[in-house]
PDB file of C-alpha atoms in Angstrom:
ATOM      1  CA  MET P   1       0.000   0.000   0.000  1.00  0.00           C
ATOM      2  CA  PRO P   2       1.513   3.387  -0.973  1.00  0.00           C
ATOM      3  CA  GLN P   3       2.321   5.928   1.733  1.00  0.00           C
ATOM      4  CA  SER P   4       0.014   8.872   2.482  1.00  0.00           C
ATOM      5  CA  ARG P   5       1.733  11.170  -0.060  1.00  0.00           C
ATOM      6  CA  ASP P   6       0.033   9.035  -2.724  1.00  0.00           C
ATOM      7  CA  LEU P   7      -3.329   9.405  -1.007  1.00  0.00           C
ATOM      8  CA  ARG P   8      -6.143  11.169  -2.818  1.00  0.00           C
ATOM      9  CA  ILE P   9      -9.596  11.961  -1.402  1.00  0.00           C
ATOM     10  CA  ARG P  10     -12.460  12.505  -3.826  1.00  0.00           C
ATOM     11  CA  VAL P  11     -16.232  12.305  -4.063  1.00  0.00           C
ATOM     12  CA  ALA P  12     -17.457   8.866  -5.093  1.00  0.00           C
ATOM     13  CA  THR P  13     -18.966   8.090  -8.477  1.00  0.00           C
ATOM     14  CA  PRO P  14     -21.577   5.414  -9.244  1.00  0.00           C
ATOM     15  CA  ASP P  15     -18.781   3.286 -10.730  1.00  0.00           C
ATOM     16  CA  ASP P  16     -17.200   3.007  -7.257  1.00  0.00           C
ATOM     17  CA  GLY P  17     -20.142   1.052  -5.843  1.00  0.00           C
ATOM     18  CA  GLU P  18     -18.865  -2.463  -6.438  1.00  0.00           C
ATOM     19  CA  GLY P  19     -15.366  -1.777  -5.091  1.00  0.00           C
ATOM     20  CA  LEU P  20     -16.683   0.068  -2.042  1.00  0.00           C
ATOM     21  CA  ALA P  21     -19.169  -2.725  -1.316  1.00  0.00           C
ATOM     22  CA  LEU P  22     -16.316  -5.242  -1.365  1.00  0.00           C
ATOM     23  CA  LEU P  23     -14.187  -3.008   0.885  1.00  0.00           C
ATOM     24  CA  ASP P  24     -17.133  -2.685   3.269  1.00  0.00           C
ATOM     25  CA  ARG P  25     -17.612  -6.471   3.460  1.00  0.00           C
ATOM     26  CA  LEU P  26     -13.885  -7.142   3.959  1.00  0.00           C
ATOM     27  CA  ALA P  27     -13.674  -4.575   6.772  1.00  0.00           C
ATOM     28  CA  TRP P  28     -16.831  -5.729   8.587  1.00  0.00           C
ATOM     29  CA  SER P  29     -16.308  -6.203  12.325  1.00  0.00           C
ATOM     30  CA  HIS P  30     -18.336  -5.793  15.505  1.00  0.00           C
ATOM     31  CA  LEU P  31     -15.705  -3.254  16.517  1.00  0.00           C
ATOM     32  CA  HIS P  32     -17.690  -0.766  14.420  1.00  0.00           C
ATOM     33  CA  ALA P  33     -20.712  -2.575  12.937  1.00  0.00           C
ATOM     34  CA  VAL P  34     -24.011  -3.063  14.747  1.00  0.00           C
ATOM     35  CA  VAL P  35     -25.599  -5.117  11.970  1.00  0.00           C
ATOM     36  CA  PRO P  36     -24.907  -8.786  11.237  1.00  0.00           C
ATOM     37  CA  GLU P  37     -22.078  -9.708   8.886  1.00  0.00           C
ATOM     38  CA  PRO P  38     -23.290  -9.210   5.296  1.00  0.00           C
ATOM     39  CA  GLN P  39     -24.362 -12.324   3.422  1.00  0.00           C
ATOM     40  CA  PRO P  40     -25.262 -12.814  -0.250  1.00  0.00           C
ATOM     41  CA  PRO P  41     -27.184 -11.546  -2.038  1.00  0.00           C
ATOM     42  CA  TYR P  42     -25.500  -8.253  -1.197  1.00  0.00           C
ATOM     43  CA  PRO P  43     -27.484  -5.031  -1.524  1.00  0.00           C
ATOM     44  CA  PRO P  44     -26.062  -2.237  -3.670  1.00  0.00           C
ATOM     45  CA  PHE P  45     -23.560  -0.012  -1.880  1.00  0.00           C
ATOM     46  CA  PHE P  46     -25.275   3.215  -2.865  1.00  0.00           C
ATOM     47  CA  SER P  47     -28.884   3.829  -1.875  1.00  0.00           C
ATOM     48  CA  GLU P  48     -31.394   6.605  -1.358  1.00  0.00           C
ATOM     49  CA  ARG P  49     -29.827   7.155   2.082  1.00  0.00           C
ATOM     50  CA  HIS P  50     -26.225   7.183   0.806  1.00  0.00           C
ATOM     51  CA  ALA P  51     -25.799   8.464  -2.742  1.00  0.00           C
ATOM     52  CA  PRO P  52     -22.383   8.634  -4.442  1.00  0.00           C
ATOM     53  CA  GLU P  53     -22.178  12.405  -3.897  1.00  0.00           C
ATOM     54  CA  ASP P  54     -22.456  11.794  -0.127  1.00  0.00           C
ATOM     55  CA  CYS P  55     -19.473   9.449  -0.044  1.00  0.00           C
ATOM     56  CA  LEU P  56     -15.834  10.501   0.140  1.00  0.00           C
ATOM     57  CA  VAL P  57     -13.382   7.951  -1.238  1.00  0.00           C
ATOM     58  CA  ALA P  58      -9.717   7.542  -0.314  1.00  0.00           C
ATOM     59  CA  GLU P  59      -7.459   6.180  -3.027  1.00  0.00           C
ATOM     60  CA  ALA P  60      -3.871   5.141  -2.428  1.00  0.00           C
ATOM     61  CA  GLY P  61      -2.270   4.849  -5.814  1.00  0.00           C
ATOM     62  CA  ASP P  62      -4.824   2.951  -7.894  1.00  0.00           C
ATOM     63  CA  ARG P  63      -6.461   1.141  -4.943  1.00  0.00           C
ATOM     64  CA  LEU P  64      -9.463   2.006  -2.794  1.00  0.00           C
ATOM     65  CA  ALA P  65      -8.143   2.614   0.703  1.00  0.00           C
ATOM     66  CA  GLY P  66     -11.310   3.729   2.471  1.00  0.00           C
ATOM     67  CA  TYR P  67     -14.507   5.722   2.428  1.00  0.00           C
ATOM     68  CA  LEU P  68     -16.641   7.987   4.586  1.00  0.00           C
ATOM     69  CA  HIS P  69     -20.407   8.558   4.307  1.00  0.00           C
ATOM     70  CA  LEU P  70     -21.508  12.115   5.035  1.00  0.00           C
ATOM     71  CA  GLY P  71     -25.227  12.593   5.586  1.00  0.00           C
ATOM     72  CA  PHE P  72     -27.935  14.355   7.520  1.00  0.00           C
ATOM     73  CA  PRO P  73     -28.645  13.061  11.033  1.00  0.00           C
ATOM     74  CA  THR P  74     -32.406  13.556  10.545  1.00  0.00           C
ATOM     75  CA  PRO P  75     -34.770  14.409   7.666  1.00  0.00           C
ATOM     76  CA  VAL P  76     -36.021  17.509   9.529  1.00  0.00           C
ATOM     77  CA  ASP P  77     -35.448  20.918   7.880  1.00  0.00           C
ATOM     78  CA  SER P  78     -34.626  22.570  11.215  1.00  0.00           C
ATOM     79  CA  ASN P  79     -31.635  20.190  11.476  1.00  0.00           C
ATOM     80  CA  ARG P  80     -30.186  20.943   8.008  1.00  0.00           C
ATOM     81  CA  HIS P  81     -27.245  22.888   9.466  1.00  0.00           C
ATOM     82  CA  VAL P  82     -25.817  19.636  10.857  1.00  0.00           C
ATOM     83  CA  ARG P  83     -24.042  16.895   8.916  1.00  0.00           C
ATOM     84  CA  GLN P  84     -23.185  13.482  10.304  1.00  0.00           C
ATOM     85  CA  ILE P  85     -20.430  10.989   9.605  1.00  0.00           C
ATOM     86  CA  GLN P  86     -22.467   7.852   8.961  1.00  0.00           C
ATOM     87  CA  GLY P  87     -19.733   5.358   8.271  1.00  0.00           C
ATOM     88  CA  LEU P  88     -15.955   5.364   8.062  1.00  0.00           C
ATOM     89  CA  VAL P  89     -14.066   2.357   6.726  1.00  0.00           C
ATOM     90  CA  VAL P  90     -10.352   1.967   6.036  1.00  0.00           C
ATOM     91  CA  SER P  91      -8.962  -1.126   4.327  1.00  0.00           C
ATOM     92  CA  GLU P  92      -6.872  -3.457   6.463  1.00  0.00           C
ATOM     93  CA  GLU P  93      -3.679  -2.739   4.508  1.00  0.00           C
ATOM     94  CA  ALA P  94      -4.175   1.046   4.736  1.00  0.00           C
ATOM     95  CA  ARG P  95      -4.737   1.225   8.513  1.00  0.00           C
ATOM     96  CA  GLY P  96      -2.234   3.271  10.459  1.00  0.00           C
ATOM     97  CA  ARG P  97      -1.225   5.297   7.389  1.00  0.00           C
ATOM     98  CA  GLY P  98      -3.362   8.403   7.915  1.00  0.00           C
ATOM     99  CA  VAL P  99      -6.251   7.381   5.657  1.00  0.00           C
ATOM    100  CA  GLY P 100      -8.926   7.691   8.353  1.00  0.00           C
ATOM    101  CA  ARG P 101      -7.553  11.057   9.454  1.00  0.00           C
ATOM    102  CA  ALA P 102      -7.510  12.323   5.852  1.00  0.00           C
ATOM    103  CA  LEU P 103     -11.119  11.211   5.370  1.00  0.00           C
ATOM    104  CA  VAL P 104     -12.276  12.908   8.596  1.00  0.00           C
ATOM    105  CA  ARG P 105     -10.513  16.142   7.628  1.00  0.00           C
ATOM    106  CA  ALA P 106     -12.048  15.983   4.155  1.00  0.00           C
ATOM    107  CA  ALA P 107     -15.482  15.445   5.757  1.00  0.00           C
ATOM    108  CA  VAL P 108     -14.985  18.556   7.909  1.00  0.00           C
ATOM    109  CA  ASP P 109     -14.082  20.575   4.805  1.00  0.00           C
ATOM    110  CA  GLU P 110     -16.969  19.138   2.778  1.00  0.00           C
ATOM    111  CA  ALA P 111     -19.498  19.744   5.568  1.00  0.00           C
ATOM    112  CA  ARG P 112     -18.336  23.376   5.773  1.00  0.00           C
ATOM    113  CA  ARG P 113     -18.552  23.697   1.986  1.00  0.00           C
ATOM    114  CA  ARG P 114     -22.150  22.448   2.155  1.00  0.00           C
ATOM    115  CA  GLY P 115     -23.013  25.093   4.740  1.00  0.00           C
ATOM    116  CA  ALA P 116     -23.019  22.992   7.907  1.00  0.00           C
ATOM    117  CA  ARG P 117     -22.340  24.550  11.306  1.00  0.00           C
ATOM    118  CA  ARG P 118     -21.800  21.232  13.108  1.00  0.00           C
ATOM    119  CA  LEU P 119     -20.560  17.758  12.324  1.00  0.00           C
ATOM    120  CA  THR P 120     -21.648  14.813  14.467  1.00  0.00           C
ATOM    121  CA  LEU P 121     -21.140  11.058  14.593  1.00  0.00           C
ATOM    122  CA  ARG P 122     -21.897   7.940  16.577  1.00  0.00           C
ATOM    123  CA  VAL P 123     -19.165   5.507  17.553  1.00  0.00           C
ATOM    124  CA  LEU P 124     -19.235   2.338  19.594  1.00  0.00           C
ATOM    125  CA  GLY P 125     -17.762   2.738  23.054  1.00  0.00           C
ATOM    126  CA  HIS P 126     -15.284  -0.116  22.604  1.00  0.00           C
ATOM    127  CA  ASN P 127     -13.898   1.285  19.307  1.00  0.00           C
ATOM    128  CA  THR P 128     -10.895   2.952  20.930  1.00  0.00           C
ATOM    129  CA  PRO P 129      -8.926   3.616  17.709  1.00  0.00           C
ATOM    130  CA  ALA P 130     -11.845   5.483  16.121  1.00  0.00           C
ATOM    131  CA  ARG P 131     -12.622   7.424  19.302  1.00  0.00           C
ATOM    132  CA  LYS P 132      -8.992   8.557  19.602  1.00  0.00           C
ATOM    133  CA  LEU P 133      -8.983   9.659  15.964  1.00  0.00           C
ATOM    134  CA  TYR P 134     -12.197  11.668  16.361  1.00  0.00           C
ATOM    135  CA  GLU P 135     -10.959  13.283  19.584  1.00  0.00           C
ATOM    136  CA  ALA P 136      -7.675  14.236  17.886  1.00  0.00           C
ATOM    137  CA  GLU P 137      -9.722  15.895  15.131  1.00  0.00           C
ATOM    138  CA  GLY P 138     -11.694  18.080  17.542  1.00  0.00           C
ATOM    139  CA  PHE P 139     -14.749  15.936  18.282  1.00  0.00           C
ATOM    140  CA  VAL P 140     -15.980  15.770  21.864  1.00  0.00           C
ATOM    141  CA  VAL P 141     -18.309  13.327  23.581  1.00  0.00           C
ATOM    142  CA  GLU P 142     -21.753  14.911  23.729  1.00  0.00           C
ATOM    143  CA  GLY P 143     -23.617  11.936  25.104  1.00  0.00           C
ATOM    144  CA  VAL P 144     -23.536   8.217  25.779  1.00  0.00           C
ATOM    145  CA  LEU P 145     -26.332   5.712  25.300  1.00  0.00           C
ATOM    146  CA  PRO P 146     -25.303   3.009  27.792  1.00  0.00           C
ATOM    147  CA  GLU P 147     -25.475  -0.609  26.604  1.00  0.00           C
ATOM    148  CA  GLU P 148     -27.330   0.485  23.452  1.00  0.00           C
ATOM    149  CA  PHE P 149     -26.199  -2.574  21.462  1.00  0.00           C
ATOM    150  CA  ARG P 150     -25.555  -6.236  22.238  1.00  0.00           C
ATOM    151  CA  LEU P 151     -22.698  -7.496  20.072  1.00  0.00           C
ATOM    152  CA  ASP P 152     -21.014 -10.877  20.404  1.00  0.00           C
ATOM    153  CA  GLY P 153     -22.798 -11.405  23.724  1.00  0.00           C
ATOM    154  CA  GLN P 154     -21.558  -8.109  25.223  1.00  0.00           C
ATOM    155  CA  TYR P 155     -23.435  -4.865  25.832  1.00  0.00           C
ATOM    156  CA  VAL P 156     -21.781  -1.914  24.096  1.00  0.00           C
ATOM    157  CA  ASP P 157     -22.306   1.831  24.591  1.00  0.00           C
ATOM    158  CA  ASP P 158     -23.197   4.126  21.689  1.00  0.00           C
ATOM    159  CA  VAL P 159     -21.103   7.300  22.031  1.00  0.00           C
ATOM    160  CA  LEU P 160     -22.404  10.520  20.461  1.00  0.00           C
ATOM    161  CA  MET P 161     -19.668  12.935  19.398  1.00  0.00           C
ATOM    162  CA  GLY P 162     -19.696  16.280  17.651  1.00  0.00           C
ATOM    163  CA  ARG P 163     -17.804  19.434  16.832  1.00  0.00           C
ATOM    164  CA  PHE P 164     -18.572  22.909  15.617  1.00  0.00           C
ATOM    165  CA  LEU P 165     -17.242  23.904  12.238  1.00  0.00           C
TER     166      LEU P 165
END
């Protein structure tokens, strides 16, 4: 996997769907996923909830290294000034190389460009690497839903984080 100087962040295109779906399946883990492991037949990666223009893609050289979904936390007009990170995945071989950080920073820039005042996210309490990344990028814990999920026989907190832009 090339170093971060070869890293490029861009908005997804419909042609990215198959590669991103594969990346998503390969990276699946209860460290960050609250849904069961995907099984065939696999749904399309892009949907009404997550269109290509709402997905930032990290490329390292000619390979997909990760993605980040940027969406609205609710469908309510009075909440349109807030964007939410609704999924961040980095390929196994790209972890520890600044890909996640680059995607979060690109999401901050893109949310600002789209007129947002705040950026929020939800992260599982046991996902220490992701929580440290978000904290390093200016996110603070704004709430905790204790034992919100039961994963692999364990209760896991849902941590709500946010930052002003």
